[in-house]
mmCIF file of C-alpha atoms and ligand atoms in Angstrom:
data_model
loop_
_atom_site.group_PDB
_atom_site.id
_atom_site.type_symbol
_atom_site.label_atom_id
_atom_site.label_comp_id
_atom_site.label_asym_id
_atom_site.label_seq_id
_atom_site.Cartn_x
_atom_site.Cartn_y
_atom_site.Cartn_z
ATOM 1 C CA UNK O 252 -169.204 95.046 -4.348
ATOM 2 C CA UNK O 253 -167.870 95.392 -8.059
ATOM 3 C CA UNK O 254 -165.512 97.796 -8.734
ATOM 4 C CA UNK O 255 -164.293 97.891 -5.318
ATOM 5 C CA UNK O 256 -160.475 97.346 -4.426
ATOM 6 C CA UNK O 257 -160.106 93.822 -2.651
ATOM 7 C CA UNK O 258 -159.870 93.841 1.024
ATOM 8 C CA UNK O 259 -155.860 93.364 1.801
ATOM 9 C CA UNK O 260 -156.676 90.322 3.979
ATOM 10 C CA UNK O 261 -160.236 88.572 4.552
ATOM 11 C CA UNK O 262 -160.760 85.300 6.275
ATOM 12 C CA UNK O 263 -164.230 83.672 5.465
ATOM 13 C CA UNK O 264 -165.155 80.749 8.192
ATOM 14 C CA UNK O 265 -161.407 80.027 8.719
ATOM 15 C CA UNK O 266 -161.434 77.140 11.261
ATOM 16 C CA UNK O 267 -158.066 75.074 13.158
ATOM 17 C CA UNK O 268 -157.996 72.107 14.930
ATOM 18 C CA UNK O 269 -154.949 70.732 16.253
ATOM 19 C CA UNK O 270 -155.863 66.954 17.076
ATOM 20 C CA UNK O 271 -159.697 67.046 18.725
ATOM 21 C CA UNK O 272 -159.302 70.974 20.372
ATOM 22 C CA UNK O 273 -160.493 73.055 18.277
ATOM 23 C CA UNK O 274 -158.742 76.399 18.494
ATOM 24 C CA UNK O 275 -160.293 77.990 15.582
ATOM 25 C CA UNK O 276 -163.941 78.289 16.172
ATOM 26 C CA UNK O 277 -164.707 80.473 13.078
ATOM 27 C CA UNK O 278 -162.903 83.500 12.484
ATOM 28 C CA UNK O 279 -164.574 85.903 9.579
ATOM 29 C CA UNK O 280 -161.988 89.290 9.247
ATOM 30 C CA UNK O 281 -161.179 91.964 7.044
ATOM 31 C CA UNK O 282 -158.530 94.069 6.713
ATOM 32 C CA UNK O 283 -159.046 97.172 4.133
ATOM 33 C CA UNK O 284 -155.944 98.114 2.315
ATOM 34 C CA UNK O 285 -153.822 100.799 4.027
ATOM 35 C CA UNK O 286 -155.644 100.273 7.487
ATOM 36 C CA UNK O 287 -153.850 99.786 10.652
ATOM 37 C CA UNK O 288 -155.981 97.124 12.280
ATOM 38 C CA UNK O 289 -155.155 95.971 15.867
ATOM 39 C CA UNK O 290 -155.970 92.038 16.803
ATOM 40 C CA UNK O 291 -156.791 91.890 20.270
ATOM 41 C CA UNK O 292 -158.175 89.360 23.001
ATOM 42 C CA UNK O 293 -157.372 87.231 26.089
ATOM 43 C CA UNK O 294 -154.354 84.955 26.344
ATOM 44 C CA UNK O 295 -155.194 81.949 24.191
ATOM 45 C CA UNK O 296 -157.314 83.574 22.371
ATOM 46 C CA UNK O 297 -155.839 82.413 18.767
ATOM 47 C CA UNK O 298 -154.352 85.326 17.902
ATOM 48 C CA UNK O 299 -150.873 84.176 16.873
ATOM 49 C CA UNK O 300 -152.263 81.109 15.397
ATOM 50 C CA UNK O 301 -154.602 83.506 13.531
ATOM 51 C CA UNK O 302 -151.353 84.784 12.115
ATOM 52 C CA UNK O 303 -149.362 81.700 11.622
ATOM 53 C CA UNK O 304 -152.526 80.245 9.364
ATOM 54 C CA UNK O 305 -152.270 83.606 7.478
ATOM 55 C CA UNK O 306 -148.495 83.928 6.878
ATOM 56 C CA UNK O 307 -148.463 80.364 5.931
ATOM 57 C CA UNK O 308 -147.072 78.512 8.748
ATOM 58 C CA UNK O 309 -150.093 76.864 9.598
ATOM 59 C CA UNK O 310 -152.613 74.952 7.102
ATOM 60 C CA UNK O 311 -156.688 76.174 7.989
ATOM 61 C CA UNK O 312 -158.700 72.848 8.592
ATOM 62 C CA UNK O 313 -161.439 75.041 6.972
ATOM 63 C CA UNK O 314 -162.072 78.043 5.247
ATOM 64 C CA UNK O 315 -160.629 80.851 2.951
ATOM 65 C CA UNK O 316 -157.808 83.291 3.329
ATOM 66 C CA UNK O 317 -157.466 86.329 1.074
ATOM 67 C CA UNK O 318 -154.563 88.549 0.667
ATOM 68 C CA UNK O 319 -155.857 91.183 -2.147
ATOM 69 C CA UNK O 320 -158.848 89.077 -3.258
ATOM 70 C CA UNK O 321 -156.295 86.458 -3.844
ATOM 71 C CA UNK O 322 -156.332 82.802 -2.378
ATOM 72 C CA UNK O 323 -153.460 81.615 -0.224
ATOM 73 C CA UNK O 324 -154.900 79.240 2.319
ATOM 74 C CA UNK O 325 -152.896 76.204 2.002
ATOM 75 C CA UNK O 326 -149.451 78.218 0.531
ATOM 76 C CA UNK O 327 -146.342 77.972 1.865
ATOM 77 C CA UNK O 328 -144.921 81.333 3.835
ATOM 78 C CA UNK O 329 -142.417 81.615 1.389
ATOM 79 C CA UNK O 330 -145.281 81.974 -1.196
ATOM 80 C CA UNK O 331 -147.269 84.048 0.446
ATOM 81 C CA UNK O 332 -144.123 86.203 1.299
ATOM 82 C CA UNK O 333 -143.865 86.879 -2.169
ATOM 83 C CA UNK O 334 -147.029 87.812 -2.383
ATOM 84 C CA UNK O 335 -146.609 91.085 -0.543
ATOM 85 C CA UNK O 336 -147.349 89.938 3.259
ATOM 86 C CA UNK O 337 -144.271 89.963 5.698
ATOM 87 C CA UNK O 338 -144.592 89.137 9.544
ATOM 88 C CA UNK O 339 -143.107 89.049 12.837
ATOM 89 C CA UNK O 340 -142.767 86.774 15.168
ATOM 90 C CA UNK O 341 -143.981 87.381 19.284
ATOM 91 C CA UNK O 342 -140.787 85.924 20.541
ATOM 92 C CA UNK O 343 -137.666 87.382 18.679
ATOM 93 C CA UNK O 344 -136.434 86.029 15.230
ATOM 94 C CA UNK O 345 -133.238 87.785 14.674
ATOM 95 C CA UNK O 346 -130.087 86.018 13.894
ATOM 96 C CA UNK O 347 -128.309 86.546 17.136
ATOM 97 C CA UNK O 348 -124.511 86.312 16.135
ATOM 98 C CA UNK O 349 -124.934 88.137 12.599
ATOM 99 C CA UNK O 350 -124.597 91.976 13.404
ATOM 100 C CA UNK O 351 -127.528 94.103 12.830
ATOM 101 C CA UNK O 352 -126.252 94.955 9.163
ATOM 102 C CA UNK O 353 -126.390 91.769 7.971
ATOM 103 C CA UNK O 354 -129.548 90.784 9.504
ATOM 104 C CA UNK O 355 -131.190 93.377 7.513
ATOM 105 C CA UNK O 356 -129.108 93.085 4.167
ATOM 106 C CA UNK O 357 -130.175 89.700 4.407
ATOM 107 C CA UNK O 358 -133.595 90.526 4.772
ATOM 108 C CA UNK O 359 -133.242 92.705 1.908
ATOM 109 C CA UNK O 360 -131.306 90.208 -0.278
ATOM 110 C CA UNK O 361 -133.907 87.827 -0.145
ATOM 111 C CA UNK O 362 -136.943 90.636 -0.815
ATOM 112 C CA UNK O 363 -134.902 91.549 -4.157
ATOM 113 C CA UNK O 364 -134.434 88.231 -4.953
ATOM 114 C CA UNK O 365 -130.907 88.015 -5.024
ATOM 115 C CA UNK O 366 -129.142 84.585 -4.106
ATOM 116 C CA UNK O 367 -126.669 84.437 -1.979
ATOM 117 C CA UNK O 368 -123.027 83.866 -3.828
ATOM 118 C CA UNK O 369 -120.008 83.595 -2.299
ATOM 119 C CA UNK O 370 -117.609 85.026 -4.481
ATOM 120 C CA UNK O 371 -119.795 88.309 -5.071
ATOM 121 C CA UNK O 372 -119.440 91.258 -2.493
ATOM 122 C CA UNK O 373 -122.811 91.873 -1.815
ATOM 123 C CA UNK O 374 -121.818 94.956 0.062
ATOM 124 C CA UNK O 375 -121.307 96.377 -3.811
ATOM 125 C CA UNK O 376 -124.583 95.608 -4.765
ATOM 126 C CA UNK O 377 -125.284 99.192 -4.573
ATOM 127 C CA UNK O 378 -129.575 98.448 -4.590
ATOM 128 C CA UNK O 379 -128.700 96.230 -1.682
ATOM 129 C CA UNK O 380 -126.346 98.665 0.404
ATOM 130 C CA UNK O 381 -128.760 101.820 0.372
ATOM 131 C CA UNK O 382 -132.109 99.858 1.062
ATOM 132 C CA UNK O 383 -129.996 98.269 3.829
ATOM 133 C CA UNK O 384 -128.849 101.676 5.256
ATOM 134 C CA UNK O 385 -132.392 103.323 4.882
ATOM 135 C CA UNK O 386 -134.072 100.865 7.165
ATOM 136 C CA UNK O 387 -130.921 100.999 9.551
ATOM 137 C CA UNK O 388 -131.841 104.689 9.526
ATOM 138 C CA UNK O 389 -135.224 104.490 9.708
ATOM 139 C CA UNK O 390 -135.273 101.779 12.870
ATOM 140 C CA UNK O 391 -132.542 104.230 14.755
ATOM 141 C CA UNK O 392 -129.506 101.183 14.580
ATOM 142 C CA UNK O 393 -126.866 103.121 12.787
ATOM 143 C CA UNK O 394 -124.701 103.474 15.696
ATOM 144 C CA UNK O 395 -125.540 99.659 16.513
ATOM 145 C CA UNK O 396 -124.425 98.428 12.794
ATOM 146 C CA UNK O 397 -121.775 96.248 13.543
ATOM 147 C CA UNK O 398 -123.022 94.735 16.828
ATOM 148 C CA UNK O 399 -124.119 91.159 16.891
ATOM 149 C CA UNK O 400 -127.815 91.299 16.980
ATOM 150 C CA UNK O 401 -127.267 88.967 20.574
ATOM 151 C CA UNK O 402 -126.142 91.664 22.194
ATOM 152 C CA UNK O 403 -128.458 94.572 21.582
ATOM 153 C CA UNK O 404 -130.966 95.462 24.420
ATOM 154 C CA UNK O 405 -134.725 93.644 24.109
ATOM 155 C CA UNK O 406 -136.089 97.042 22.660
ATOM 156 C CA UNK O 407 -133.092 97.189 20.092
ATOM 157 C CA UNK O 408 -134.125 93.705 19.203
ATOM 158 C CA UNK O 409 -137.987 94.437 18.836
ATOM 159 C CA UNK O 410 -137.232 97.548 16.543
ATOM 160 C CA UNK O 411 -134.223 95.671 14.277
ATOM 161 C CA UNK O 412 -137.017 92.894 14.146
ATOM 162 C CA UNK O 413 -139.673 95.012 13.166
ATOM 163 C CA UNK O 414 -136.769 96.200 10.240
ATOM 164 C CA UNK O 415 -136.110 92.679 9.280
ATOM 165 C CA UNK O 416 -140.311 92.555 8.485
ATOM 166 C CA UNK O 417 -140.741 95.617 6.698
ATOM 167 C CA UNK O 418 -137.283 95.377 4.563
ATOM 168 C CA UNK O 419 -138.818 93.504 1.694
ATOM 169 C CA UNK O 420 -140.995 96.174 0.932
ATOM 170 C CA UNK O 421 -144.440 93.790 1.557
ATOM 171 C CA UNK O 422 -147.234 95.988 1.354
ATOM 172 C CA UNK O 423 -149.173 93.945 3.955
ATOM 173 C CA UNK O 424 -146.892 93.134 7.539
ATOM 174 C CA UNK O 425 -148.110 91.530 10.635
ATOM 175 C CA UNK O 426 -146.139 92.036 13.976
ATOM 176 C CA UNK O 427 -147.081 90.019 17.017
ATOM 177 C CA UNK O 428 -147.055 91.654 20.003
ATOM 178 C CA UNK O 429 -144.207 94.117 18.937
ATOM 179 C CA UNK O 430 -144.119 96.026 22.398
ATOM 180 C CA UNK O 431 -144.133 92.928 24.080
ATOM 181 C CA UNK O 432 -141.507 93.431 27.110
ATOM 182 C CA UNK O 433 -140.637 97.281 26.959
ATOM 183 C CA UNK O 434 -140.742 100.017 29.368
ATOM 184 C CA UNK O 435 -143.209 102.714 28.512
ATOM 185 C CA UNK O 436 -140.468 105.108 26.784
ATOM 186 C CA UNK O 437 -139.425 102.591 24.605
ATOM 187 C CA UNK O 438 -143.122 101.332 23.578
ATOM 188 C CA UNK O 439 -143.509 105.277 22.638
ATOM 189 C CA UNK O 440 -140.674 104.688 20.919
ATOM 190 C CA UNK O 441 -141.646 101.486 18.831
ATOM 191 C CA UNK O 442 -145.175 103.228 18.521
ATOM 192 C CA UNK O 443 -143.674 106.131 16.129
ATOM 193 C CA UNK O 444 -141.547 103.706 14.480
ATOM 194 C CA UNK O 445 -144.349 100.941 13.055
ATOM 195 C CA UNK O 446 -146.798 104.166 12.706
ATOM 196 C CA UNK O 447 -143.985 105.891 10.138
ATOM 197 C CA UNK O 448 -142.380 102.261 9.123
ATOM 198 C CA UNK O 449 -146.710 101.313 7.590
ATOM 199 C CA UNK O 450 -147.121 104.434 6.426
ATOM 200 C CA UNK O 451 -149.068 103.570 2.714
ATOM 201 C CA UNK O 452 -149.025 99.909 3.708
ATOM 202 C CA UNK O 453 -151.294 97.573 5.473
ATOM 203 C CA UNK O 454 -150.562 96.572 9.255
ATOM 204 C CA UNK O 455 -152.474 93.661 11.300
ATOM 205 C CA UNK O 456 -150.847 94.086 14.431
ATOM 206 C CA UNK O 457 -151.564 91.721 18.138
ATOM 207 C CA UNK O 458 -151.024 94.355 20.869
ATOM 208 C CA UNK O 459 -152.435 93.508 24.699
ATOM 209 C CA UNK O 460 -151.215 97.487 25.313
ATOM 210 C CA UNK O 461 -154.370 99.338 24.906
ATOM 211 C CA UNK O 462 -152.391 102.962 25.192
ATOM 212 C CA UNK O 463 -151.010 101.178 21.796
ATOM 213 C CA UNK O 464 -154.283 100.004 20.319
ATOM 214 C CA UNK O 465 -156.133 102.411 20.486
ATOM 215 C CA UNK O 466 -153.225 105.080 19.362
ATOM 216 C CA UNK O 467 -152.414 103.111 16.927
ATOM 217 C CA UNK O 468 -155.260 100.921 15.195
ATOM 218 C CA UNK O 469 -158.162 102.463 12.380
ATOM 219 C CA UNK O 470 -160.455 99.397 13.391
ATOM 220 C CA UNK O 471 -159.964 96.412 16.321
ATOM 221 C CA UNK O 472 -161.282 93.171 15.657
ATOM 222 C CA UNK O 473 -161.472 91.295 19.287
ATOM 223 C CA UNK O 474 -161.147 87.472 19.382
ATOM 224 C CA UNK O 475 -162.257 85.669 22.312
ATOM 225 C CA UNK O 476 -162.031 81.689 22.284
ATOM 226 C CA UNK O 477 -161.294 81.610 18.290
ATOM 227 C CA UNK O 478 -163.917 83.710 17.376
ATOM 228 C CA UNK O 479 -163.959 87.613 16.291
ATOM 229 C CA UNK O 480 -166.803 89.061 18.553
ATOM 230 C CA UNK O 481 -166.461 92.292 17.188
ATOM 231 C CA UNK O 482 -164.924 94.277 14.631
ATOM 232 C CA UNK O 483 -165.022 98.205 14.695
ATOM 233 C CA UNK O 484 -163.662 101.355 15.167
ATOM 234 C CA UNK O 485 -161.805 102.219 18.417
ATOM 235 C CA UNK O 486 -164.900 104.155 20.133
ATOM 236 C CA UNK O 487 -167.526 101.489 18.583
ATOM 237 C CA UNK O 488 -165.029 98.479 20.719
ATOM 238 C CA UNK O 489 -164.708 100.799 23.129
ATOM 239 C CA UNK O 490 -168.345 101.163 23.686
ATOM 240 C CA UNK O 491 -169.298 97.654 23.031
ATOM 241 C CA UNK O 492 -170.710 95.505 25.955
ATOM 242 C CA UNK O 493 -170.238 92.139 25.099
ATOM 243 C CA UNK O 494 -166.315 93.332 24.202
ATOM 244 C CA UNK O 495 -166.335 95.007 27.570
ATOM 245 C CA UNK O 496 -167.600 91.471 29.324
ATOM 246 C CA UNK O 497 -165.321 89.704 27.476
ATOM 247 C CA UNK O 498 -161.942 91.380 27.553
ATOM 248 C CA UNK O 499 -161.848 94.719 27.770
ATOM 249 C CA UNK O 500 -163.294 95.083 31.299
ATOM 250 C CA UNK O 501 -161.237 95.928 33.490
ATOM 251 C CA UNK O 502 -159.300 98.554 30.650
ATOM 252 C CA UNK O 503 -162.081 99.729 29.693
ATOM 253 C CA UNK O 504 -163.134 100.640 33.706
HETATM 254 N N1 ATP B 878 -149.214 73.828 17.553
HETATM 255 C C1 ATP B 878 -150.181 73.763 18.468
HETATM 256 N N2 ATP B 878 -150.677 72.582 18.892
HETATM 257 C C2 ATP B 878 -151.657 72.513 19.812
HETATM 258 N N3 ATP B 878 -152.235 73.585 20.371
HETATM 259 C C3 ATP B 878 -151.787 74.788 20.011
HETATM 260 C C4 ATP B 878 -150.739 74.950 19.037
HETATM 261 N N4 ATP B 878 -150.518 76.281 18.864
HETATM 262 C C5 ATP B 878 -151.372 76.897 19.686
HETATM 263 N N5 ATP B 878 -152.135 76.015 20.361
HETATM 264 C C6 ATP B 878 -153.199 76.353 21.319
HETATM 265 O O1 ATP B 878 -154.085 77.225 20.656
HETATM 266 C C7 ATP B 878 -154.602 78.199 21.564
HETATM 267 C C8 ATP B 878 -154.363 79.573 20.990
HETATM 268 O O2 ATP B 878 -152.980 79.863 21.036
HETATM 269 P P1 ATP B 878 -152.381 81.193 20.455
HETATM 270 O O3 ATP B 878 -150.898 81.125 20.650
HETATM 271 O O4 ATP B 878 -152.864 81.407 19.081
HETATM 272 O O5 ATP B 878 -153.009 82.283 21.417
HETATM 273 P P2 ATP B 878 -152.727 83.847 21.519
HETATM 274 O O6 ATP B 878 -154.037 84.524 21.378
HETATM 275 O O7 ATP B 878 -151.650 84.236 20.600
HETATM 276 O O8 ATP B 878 -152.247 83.975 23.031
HETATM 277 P P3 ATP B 878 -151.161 84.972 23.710
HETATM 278 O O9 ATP B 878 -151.872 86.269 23.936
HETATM 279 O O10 ATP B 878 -150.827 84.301 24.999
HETATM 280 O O11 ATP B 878 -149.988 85.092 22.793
HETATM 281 C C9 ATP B 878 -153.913 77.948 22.898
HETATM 282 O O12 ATP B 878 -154.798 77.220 23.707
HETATM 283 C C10 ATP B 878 -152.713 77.136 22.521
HETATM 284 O O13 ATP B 878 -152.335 76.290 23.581
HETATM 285 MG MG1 MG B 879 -149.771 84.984 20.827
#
């Protein structure tokens, strides 16, 4: 294995208990660098607390977490933030009465490290202002910029949030379920925007859509009961039985 770049995320025998239920059987994953890698699996399957326990905001009861061959089980998300990985959240995390703007300047503020003062225009901080108005570009908001982020429809909510996770630059982002809640035009929609927003980066992404997994994902790792049962490509899940008696059944049909 010398010589060879670090995966961007690897679990080894991760386990979580909360009290006596153990939720985390064992989960062994890797995530290559620059691969779009889809999570997938049954309600309750663990896959959000997969990502909570890799973003930080959950401490493994067992096990190692890797982000670039680097240890970070036990960090704070703050830390781990800094470390290049970025996430979303499967119910909405914007700041509802700030407009859209400001959510993302704020996202971008603290990704460059400023700190917020109050008797500096941080509109002037011209690094600030054009990363801001890239990724308002680049999510389709501009016409929304000075709407409270409460009042923009769900999809307008999932894409600025999807913004707000990529506007620090991390090279590694997880989103949760980003299509969660959209009609089919606006999945399509999202879809084109996380494929060009990861573009050069790393993506673990929970999706139940399998139109989007399997448009979307290089490899599939499918957890059933806190345990990956398989990891491949889309045709090698595709064709696997115990995946197919599992989860993908009926989709699969
Ligand atoms: N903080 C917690 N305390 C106790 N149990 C929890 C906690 N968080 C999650 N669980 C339990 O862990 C299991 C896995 O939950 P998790 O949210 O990770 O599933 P999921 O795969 O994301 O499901 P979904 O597809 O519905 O989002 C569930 O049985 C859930 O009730
Ligand atoms: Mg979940």
């Amino acid at each position: 294995m010398s010589g060879k770049e670090p995966n961007a995320i690897e679990l080894r025998d991760v386990e979580k208990s909360f009290g006596i239920t153990k939720v985390i059987q064992t989960i062994n994953l890797k995530v290559a660098q620059g691969e779009r890698h889809a999570l997938i699996g049954p309600n309750g399957a663990g896959k959000s607390t997969t990502f909570n326990l890799i973003s930080g905001y959950m401490k493994p009861t067992s096990g190692s977490i890797q982000l670039r061959g680097e240890e970070i089980a036990g960090l704070r998300p703050f830390q781990i933030n800094r470390r290049g990985l970025s996430r979303s959240f499967q119910v909405t995390n914007v700041f509802g009465n700030m407009t859209v703007w400001e959510n993302l300047r704020c996202a971008v503020l603290w990704a460059t490290g400023q700190r917020y003062a109050f008797w500096k225009n941080i509109d002037k901080l011209p690094e600030v202002r054009e990363r801001t108005a890239r990724i308002l570009e680049d999510i389709h908001l501009v016409g929304r910029r000075d709407v409270p982020a409460g009042l923009l429809t769900y999809a307008e909510q999932r894409a600025l949030e999807i913004g707000i996770t990529i506007a620090g630059g991390a090279n590694v982002i997880l989103l949760d379920e980003p299509t969660a809640g959209m009609s089919h035009a606006e999945t399509e929609r999202a879809v084109s925007l996380i494929r060009r927003l990861t573009e050069g980066r790393t993506l673990l992404i929970v999706e139940h859509d399998m139109s989007v997994v399997f448009g979307l994902a290089d490899r599939i790792s499918v957890l059933v009961y806190g345990q990956v049962i398989a990891s491949g490509t889309p045709e090698e899940i595709r064709g696997n039985p115990k995946v197919k008696e599992a989860y993908l059944g009926e989709e699969a049909a």
